[in-house]
Coordinates of C-alpha atoms and ligand atoms in Angstrom, one line a residue:
M104 CA 0.3 0.2 0.1
S105 CA 1.6 3.3 -0.3
V106 CA 0.5 6.4 1.7
T107 CA 0.2 10.0 0.7
R108 CA -0.6 12.7 3.2
V109 CA -2.0 15.9 1.9
E110 CA -0.9 18.5 4.4
L111 CA -3.4 21.2 5.3
A112 CA -3.0 23.0 8.4
G113 CA -5.8 21.2 10.5
R114 CA -7.6 19.2 7.5
S115 CA -4.2 17.3 6.2
Y116 CA -5.3 13.1 5.2
E117 CA -4.1 10.2 3.9
V118 CA -4.8 9.0 0.5
R119 CA -4.3 5.3 0.3
V120 CA -3.9 3.8 -2.6
D121 CA -3.6 -0.6 -2.5
S122 CA -6.2 -3.4 -3.9
G123 CA -8.8 -4.7 -1.9
L124 CA -9.6 -1.7 -0.1
L125 CA -13.0 -1.8 -0.4
A126 CA -13.4 -5.4 1.4
D127 CA -11.0 -4.2 4.6
F128 CA -13.6 -0.7 4.4
A129 CA -14.3 -0.4 7.6
N130 CA -11.1 -1.7 8.6
Q131 CA -9.3 1.1 6.8
C132 CA -12.2 4.3 8.2
G133 CA -11.1 3.0 12.3
G134 CA -12.6 5.8 14.6
L135 CA -14.2 8.4 11.0
L136 CA -17.9 6.3 11.5
R137 CA -18.9 6.6 14.7
K138 CA -22.0 6.0 14.2
K139 CA -24.0 2.7 13.2
V140 CA -25.7 4.1 10.7
V141 CA -23.1 4.9 7.5
P142 CA -24.5 6.7 4.6
V143 CA -22.8 5.9 1.2
I144 CA -23.6 7.4 -1.3
T145 CA -23.2 6.3 -5.7
D146 CA -24.5 5.8 -9.3
R147 CA -26.1 2.2 -10.5
N148 CA -22.3 1.8 -12.6
V149 CA -20.5 1.2 -9.6
A150 CA -23.2 -0.7 -7.5
M151 CA -23.6 -3.4 -9.7
H152 CA -19.7 -4.4 -9.4
W153 CA -18.6 -3.0 -5.8
R154 CA -22.0 -2.6 -3.4
E155 CA -21.3 -6.0 -1.8
A156 CA -18.1 -5.1 -0.9
I157 CA -18.6 -2.5 1.3
E158 CA -21.7 -3.2 2.3
Q159 CA -20.5 -7.0 3.9
S160 CA -17.0 -4.9 5.4
L161 CA -19.5 -2.2 7.1
R162 CA -22.4 -4.8 8.4
D163 CA -19.0 -6.7 10.0
A164 CA -18.1 -4.4 12.0
G165 CA -21.7 -3.8 13.0
H166 CA -22.5 -1.2 10.8
V167 CA -25.7 -0.3 8.7
P168 CA -25.3 1.0 5.6
E169 CA -27.8 3.2 3.9
F170 CA -27.1 3.0 0.8
L171 CA -28.5 5.9 -2.3
V172 CA -27.8 4.8 -5.9
L173 CA -28.0 7.7 -8.3
D174 CA -28.4 7.5 -12.3
P175 CA -25.0 7.5 -13.6
G176 CA -23.2 10.5 -15.5
E177 CA -23.2 13.6 -15.2
S178 CA -26.4 15.1 -15.0
A179 CA -26.1 13.9 -11.3
K180 CA -24.2 16.9 -10.2
S181 CA -27.7 18.9 -10.5
W182 CA -29.4 21.1 -8.2
S183 CA -32.2 18.9 -8.5
V184 CA -30.4 15.6 -7.7
L185 CA -28.3 17.5 -5.0
E186 CA -31.7 18.3 -3.4
R187 CA -32.9 14.4 -2.7
V188 CA -29.3 13.6 -2.2
V189 CA -28.7 16.6 1.0
N190 CA -32.9 15.7 2.0
W191 CA -31.4 12.2 2.2
L192 CA -28.8 12.5 4.6
L193 CA -31.0 15.0 6.3
E194 CA -33.5 12.1 6.6
L195 CA -30.3 10.1 8.2
E196 CA -29.8 12.7 10.8
V197 CA -26.4 12.7 9.7
E198 CA -24.1 14.9 12.1
R199 CA -21.3 17.8 11.7
G200 CA -18.7 15.0 13.0
D201 CA -20.7 12.2 11.2
H202 CA -18.4 11.0 7.5
I203 CA -20.6 10.5 4.3
V204 CA -18.9 8.0 1.9
A205 CA -18.4 9.3 -2.0
L206 CA -17.9 5.4 -3.6
G207 CA -17.8 6.1 -7.5
G208 CA -16.3 8.5 -9.8
G209 CA -15.5 11.9 -10.1
V210 CA -19.1 12.9 -10.4
I211 CA -20.9 10.7 -7.4
G212 CA -16.9 12.5 -5.8
D213 CA -18.3 16.0 -6.5
L214 CA -21.7 15.6 -5.9
T215 CA -20.8 13.8 -2.5
G216 CA -18.3 16.8 -1.6
F217 CA -20.9 19.8 -1.8
A218 CA -24.0 18.4 0.0
A219 CA -20.9 17.8 3.2
A220 CA -20.0 20.8 2.1
I221 CA -23.1 22.7 3.3
I222 CA -25.5 20.3 5.7
K223 CA -24.9 21.5 8.3
R224 CA -22.5 24.3 7.6
G225 CA -19.8 21.1 6.6
C226 CA -19.9 17.3 7.8
G227 CA -17.3 15.0 7.1
F228 CA -17.2 12.6 4.2
I229 CA -14.4 10.0 2.4
Q230 CA -13.8 9.4 -1.5
V231 CA -13.7 5.9 -2.4
P232 CA -12.5 6.6 -6.3
T233 CA -13.9 3.9 -8.8
T234 CA -12.3 6.0 -11.7
L235 CA -8.2 6.4 -12.7
L236 CA -9.7 9.8 -13.2
A237 CA -11.1 9.9 -9.6
Q238 CA -8.4 8.4 -8.1
V239 CA -6.0 10.7 -9.5
D240 CA -7.5 14.1 -9.4
S241 CA -10.5 14.3 -8.0
S242 CA -11.1 12.6 -4.8
V243 CA -7.7 14.8 -3.8
G244 CA -8.4 18.1 -3.0
G245 CA -11.3 19.4 -2.1
K246 CA -12.9 21.0 -4.9
T247 CA -17.0 20.4 -4.6
A248 CA -18.9 21.4 -7.4
I249 CA -22.2 20.3 -9.1
N250 CA -23.3 22.1 -12.6
A251 CA -25.4 25.2 -13.5
K252 CA -27.2 26.1 -17.0
A253 CA -24.6 28.4 -17.0
G254 CA -21.7 25.9 -17.1
K255 CA -20.4 22.8 -15.7
N256 CA -18.8 23.2 -11.9
L257 CA -19.8 27.1 -11.5
V258 CA -21.5 25.7 -8.1
G259 CA -19.5 24.3 -5.2
A260 CA -16.9 24.8 -2.6
F261 CA -13.3 23.9 -1.4
H262 CA -14.3 21.4 0.9
Q263 CA -11.6 18.6 1.9
P264 CA -12.5 15.2 2.4
S265 CA -11.5 13.1 5.6
L266 CA -10.3 10.0 3.9
V267 CA -9.3 8.9 0.6
L268 CA -9.0 5.1 -1.1
A269 CA -7.8 4.4 -3.5
D270 CA -8.8 0.7 -4.5
L271 CA -7.0 -0.6 -7.7
G272 CA -8.8 -4.0 -8.4
S273 CA -11.9 -1.4 -8.3
L274 CA -10.3 0.2 -11.8
A275 CA -10.6 -3.9 -12.9
T276 CA -14.3 -2.9 -13.8
L277 CA -13.7 0.1 -15.9
P278 CA -14.7 0.6 -19.6
L279 CA -11.5 0.5 -21.3
R280 CA -12.3 4.0 -22.9
E281 CA -12.9 5.6 -19.2
L282 CA -9.3 3.9 -17.9
Q283 CA -7.2 5.8 -21.1
A284 CA -9.1 9.4 -20.3
G285 CA -8.8 9.1 -16.8
Y286 CA -4.7 7.7 -18.1
A287 CA -4.7 12.0 -19.4
E288 CA -4.5 12.8 -16.7
V289 CA -2.3 11.0 -14.9
I290 CA 0.4 11.8 -18.0
K291 CA -0.4 15.5 -17.6
Y292 CA 1.4 15.6 -14.0
G293 CA 4.1 14.4 -15.8
I294 CA 4.1 17.0 -19.0
L295 CA 3.3 19.2 -16.3
G296 CA 6.0 19.4 -13.2
D297 CA 7.8 16.2 -13.9
R298 CA 10.2 15.2 -16.8
D299 CA 11.3 11.7 -15.1
F300 CA 7.5 10.8 -14.8
F301 CA 6.4 11.8 -18.3
E302 CA 9.2 9.9 -19.1
W303 CA 7.9 6.4 -17.2
C304 CA 4.7 7.6 -19.2
E305 CA 6.4 7.2 -22.3
A306 CA 7.7 3.8 -21.2
N307 CA 4.5 2.3 -19.2
G308 CA 1.6 4.0 -20.6
P309 CA 0.6 0.7 -22.5
R310 CA 1.5 -0.7 -19.0
V311 CA -1.2 1.0 -17.0
I312 CA -4.3 0.9 -19.9
D313 CA -3.4 -3.1 -19.8
G314 CA -3.7 -2.8 -16.2
E315 CA -0.9 -4.6 -15.1
R316 CA -0.8 -3.9 -11.2
A317 CA 2.5 -2.4 -10.9
A318 CA 2.3 -0.1 -13.0
L319 CA -1.0 1.2 -12.1
E320 CA 0.0 1.1 -8.3
Y321 CA 2.6 3.2 -9.1
A322 CA 1.5 5.6 -11.7
V323 CA -1.7 6.0 -8.9
T324 CA 0.8 7.0 -6.4
E325 CA 2.8 9.7 -8.2
S326 CA 0.2 11.4 -9.4
V327 CA -1.3 11.7 -5.7
K328 CA 2.0 12.8 -4.9
A329 CA 2.1 14.7 -7.5
K330 CA -1.8 16.5 -6.4
A331 CA -0.6 16.8 -2.5
R332 CA 2.4 18.7 -3.2
I333 CA -0.1 20.9 -5.3
V334 CA -2.8 21.5 -3.1
A335 CA -0.5 22.1 0.2
E336 CA 1.3 24.5 -1.8
D337 CA -2.0 26.1 -3.1
E338 CA -5.5 24.8 -1.4
R339 CA -8.0 27.3 -3.0
E340 CA -6.1 28.2 -6.4
T341 CA -4.7 31.7 -5.5
T342 CA -1.0 31.3 -5.9
G343 CA 0.0 29.8 -9.2
A344 CA 0.7 26.5 -8.2
R345 CA -2.7 25.0 -8.4
A346 CA -3.6 26.3 -11.6
L347 CA -0.7 24.2 -13.6
L348 CA -3.7 21.5 -13.4
N349 CA -5.3 23.4 -16.1
L350 CA -2.8 22.2 -18.3
G351 CA -4.6 21.4 -21.5
H352 CA -8.2 22.8 -19.7
T353 CA -8.3 25.5 -22.0
F354 CA -8.4 23.9 -25.2
G355 CA -9.4 20.8 -23.9
H356 CA -12.7 22.5 -22.8
A357 CA -13.3 24.9 -26.4
L358 CA -13.4 21.4 -28.1
E359 CA -15.1 19.7 -25.0
A360 CA -17.7 22.6 -26.1
E361 CA -17.9 22.5 -29.2
T362 CA -18.6 19.0 -29.4
G363 CA -21.9 19.4 -27.0
F364 CA -19.9 18.2 -23.4
S365 CA -20.7 14.2 -25.2
D366 CA -19.9 11.2 -25.1
R367 CA -18.1 12.2 -29.0
L368 CA -15.5 13.5 -26.8
L369 CA -14.7 12.5 -22.4
H370 CA -13.8 14.9 -20.5
G371 CA -9.8 13.6 -20.0
E372 CA -10.4 13.5 -24.3
G373 CA -10.6 16.5 -24.1
V374 CA -7.6 17.3 -21.9
A375 CA -5.6 14.9 -24.3
L376 CA -6.4 16.4 -27.3
G377 CA -5.7 20.2 -25.2
M378 CA -2.1 19.0 -23.7
V379 CA -1.4 18.5 -27.4
L380 CA -2.8 22.0 -28.2
A381 CA -0.7 23.5 -25.8
A382 CA 2.1 21.4 -26.7
R383 CA 1.8 23.0 -30.0
Y384 CA 1.1 26.0 -29.4
S385 CA 4.4 26.7 -27.0
A386 CA 6.2 25.9 -29.9
R387 CA 4.7 27.9 -32.6
K388 CA 6.4 30.6 -29.3
V389 CA 9.3 29.1 -29.8
L390 CA 9.1 28.2 -26.0
I391 CA 9.6 24.3 -26.7
S392 CA 11.2 22.3 -30.0
Q393 CA 8.6 21.1 -32.2
Q394 CA 10.1 18.0 -31.5
D395 CA 9.3 18.1 -27.9
A396 CA 5.7 18.7 -29.0
V397 CA 5.4 15.5 -31.5
R398 CA 7.1 13.2 -28.6
I399 CA 4.1 15.1 -26.0
G400 CA 1.7 13.7 -28.5
R401 CA 3.3 10.5 -29.1
A402 CA 3.4 9.6 -25.7
I403 CA -0.4 10.5 -25.4
A404 CA -1.7 8.6 -28.3
A405 CA 0.3 5.5 -27.7
S406 CA -1.9 5.2 -24.5
G407 CA -5.4 5.4 -26.6
L408 CA -6.2 9.0 -26.2
P409 CA -7.0 11.6 -29.1
S410 CA -3.9 13.3 -30.2
D411 CA -4.8 15.2 -33.3
V412 CA -7.7 16.8 -33.6
S413 CA -9.1 16.0 -37.4
S414 CA -10.4 12.1 -35.1
L415 CA -13.3 15.2 -34.3
G416 CA -14.0 15.9 -38.0
L417 CA -14.8 19.9 -36.5
T418 CA -17.1 21.8 -38.9
C419 CA -15.7 25.2 -37.2
S420 CA -13.3 27.9 -37.2
G421 CA -10.7 28.8 -35.1
Q422 CA -13.0 31.8 -34.5
E423 CA -15.7 30.0 -33.0
L424 CA -13.4 27.3 -31.0
A425 CA -11.5 30.5 -29.4
A426 CA -14.8 32.1 -28.5
H427 CA -15.7 29.2 -26.3
M428 CA -12.8 29.8 -24.3
L429 CA -14.2 32.9 -23.1
H430 CA -16.8 30.9 -21.3
D431 CA -14.2 29.5 -19.7
K432 CA -14.5 29.9 -15.8
K433 CA -10.9 30.4 -15.6
M434 CA -11.6 33.7 -17.3
D435 CA -10.6 36.4 -14.8
A436 CA -10.9 40.6 -15.2
G437 CA -11.7 39.9 -19.3
T438 CA -8.0 37.5 -19.6
L439 CA -7.9 34.2 -20.0
P440 CA -4.6 32.3 -18.2
F441 CA -2.9 29.5 -20.4
V442 CA -0.7 27.1 -19.3
L443 CA 2.0 26.6 -21.3
L444 CA 5.3 25.0 -21.8
R445 CA 8.9 25.8 -21.2
D446 CA 10.1 22.4 -21.4
I447 CA 8.4 18.6 -20.8
G448 CA 8.0 18.8 -17.0
D449 CA 8.3 23.1 -16.6
A450 CA 4.8 24.6 -17.0
F451 CA 4.0 27.9 -16.2
L452 CA 0.9 30.0 -16.2
D453 CA 1.1 32.9 -19.0
K454 CA -1.7 35.6 -18.8
Q455 CA -0.6 37.4 -21.9
V456 CA -1.6 34.9 -24.6
S457 CA -4.1 36.8 -27.1
L458 CA -7.3 34.9 -28.0
E459 CA -6.9 36.2 -31.8
D460 CA -3.3 34.6 -31.3
V461 CA -5.0 31.0 -30.1
A462 CA -7.9 31.6 -32.9
A463 CA -5.8 31.3 -35.8
F464 CA -3.5 29.3 -34.1
L465 CA -6.5 26.5 -34.4
G466 CA -7.6 27.7 -37.5
E467 CA -4.2 26.6 -38.5
Q468 CA -4.3 23.0 -36.1
L469 CA -7.7 22.7 -38.2
A470 CA -7.0 23.1 -41.2
A471 CA -4.0 20.6 -41.3
S472 CA -6.6 18.1 -40.2
Ligands
NAD518 P1 -18.2 9.2 -13.9 O1 -17.8 9.4 -12.5 O2 -18.8 10.1 -14.5 O3 -17.6 7.9 -14.3 C1 -17.3 7.2 -15.4 C2 -18.1 6.7 -15.8 O4 -17.9 5.3 -15.2 C3 -19.4 6.8 -14.9 O5 -21.0 5.8 -16.3 C4 -19.5 5.4 -13.8 O6 -21.0 4.6 -13.4 C5 -18.5 4.3 -14.3 N1 -17.7 3.4 -13.2 C6 -17.2 4.6 -12.1 N2 -16.4 3.7 -11.9 C7 -16.7 2.2 -12.2 C8 -15.8 1.4 -12.6 N3 -15.3 1.0 -11.1 N4 -16.7 0.5 -12.9 C9 -17.6 0.1 -13.6 N5 -17.8 1.5 -14.5 C10 -17.4 2.7 -13.2 O7 -16.6 10.1 -14.4 P2 -14.8 10.5 -14.5 O8 -13.8 10.5 -15.2 O9 -14.2 9.5 -13.2 O10 -15.7 12.1 -13.2 C11 -15.8 13.2 -14.2 C12 -16.7 13.6 -13.7 O11 -15.5 14.8 -12.0 C13 -16.7 15.1 -14.0 O12 -17.8 16.2 -13.1 C14 -15.8 16.1 -13.5 O13 -16.1 18.2 -13.5 C15 -15.1 15.9 -12.2 N6 -13.5 16.3 -12.2 C16 -13.5 16.9 -10.4 C17 -12.2 17.1 -10.6 C18 -12.0 18.0 -8.8 O14 -10.7 18.4 -8.8 N7 -12.8 17.5 -8.1 C19 -11.4 16.7 -11.0 C20 -11.5 16.1 -12.0 C21 -12.4 16.3 -12.5
LIG519 N1 -8.2 19.1 -11.5 C1 -7.9 20.6 -11.3 C2 -7.8 20.6 -9.3 O1 -8.0 20.5 -8.8 O2 -7.4 21.9 -9.0

């Protein structure tokens, strides 16, 4: 088992990565579960495969698990589902010192975390991430949210979990495409801040995607360590350190918006393409070499992720793609900070990027595809 501590004054917590954590759930939680009743929020896909393990563990320890099983998908991050979750928790008489369990991917984690943040002005929660994306990114760092009409993740709170249990075994039932999408966030840590880890990903990405235990454990643990470091440095994204985690997200967001935030392009796939575009744009500005941009594209493609916008068959102009960026939640007083590269493993925040130049660049990329 690897254990990484997210160090935050008064709110530090552990991220444990191992196989078999679900079956050992009650024991892992120790004193965090102080009452008989334990509320667990999950979705139907996850419940089908993993409810039994956690339920058995809780029952064996003398608890009474209560499950709320939601429809899978992004639509659960809505006001109506949040209301349902909150009312259900209040009916269970959840108190501030109690812990709610989020068993699932980023959708369940974000929704449950936000419910925990607002119930009785904040109660505890435990993240049990079951997608690769959730294990390496969304379960760590305390960003919780639902979506609003105006955009994704616009209503939320910073609310840290008390414990994260990432069971590598749970990834065995994850559809391949979801595993690949999560891998985009893994390789992202290498590209943005750790050249050695990028090189490890270049050599071992396919082993991670094949579900090889040792490769998965290393990939998840190194990603969690990177995220924990960044969150400890800049919990509320105010100094620029945490903003580097948005590498690929601004370009990716435009592609996700153009494809209607649909199954045509999963979030991680948008991030993968976005990182390739960020690398090519960095090369265009002579910050990195063309060879390094090509190298990043190759490493991403080797894991089965899309690495060329042509795969999307878009018919829009560069201008139209760039226009989506104006609605990006990272817009700050009329400018949009871009995460660009000085080198593989050395990302920085550029607040001077001209959206017109980006539109011209995107036009060239679309024309070349
Ligand atoms: P998700 O939660 O929708 O899960 C993807 C799919 O996999 C769903 O259909 C789910 O039912 C299924 N699934 C989950 N675990 C499974 C398992 N073990 N076996 C079989 N099926 C399983 O998607 P996601 O990619 O995990 O998360 C995306 C969400 O995370 C988005 O809402 C995004 O905004 C959010 N996010 C949040 C942060 C953050 O810091 N809070 C960071 C990145 C992304
Ligand atoms: N996923 C980006 C962040 O946690 O800041």
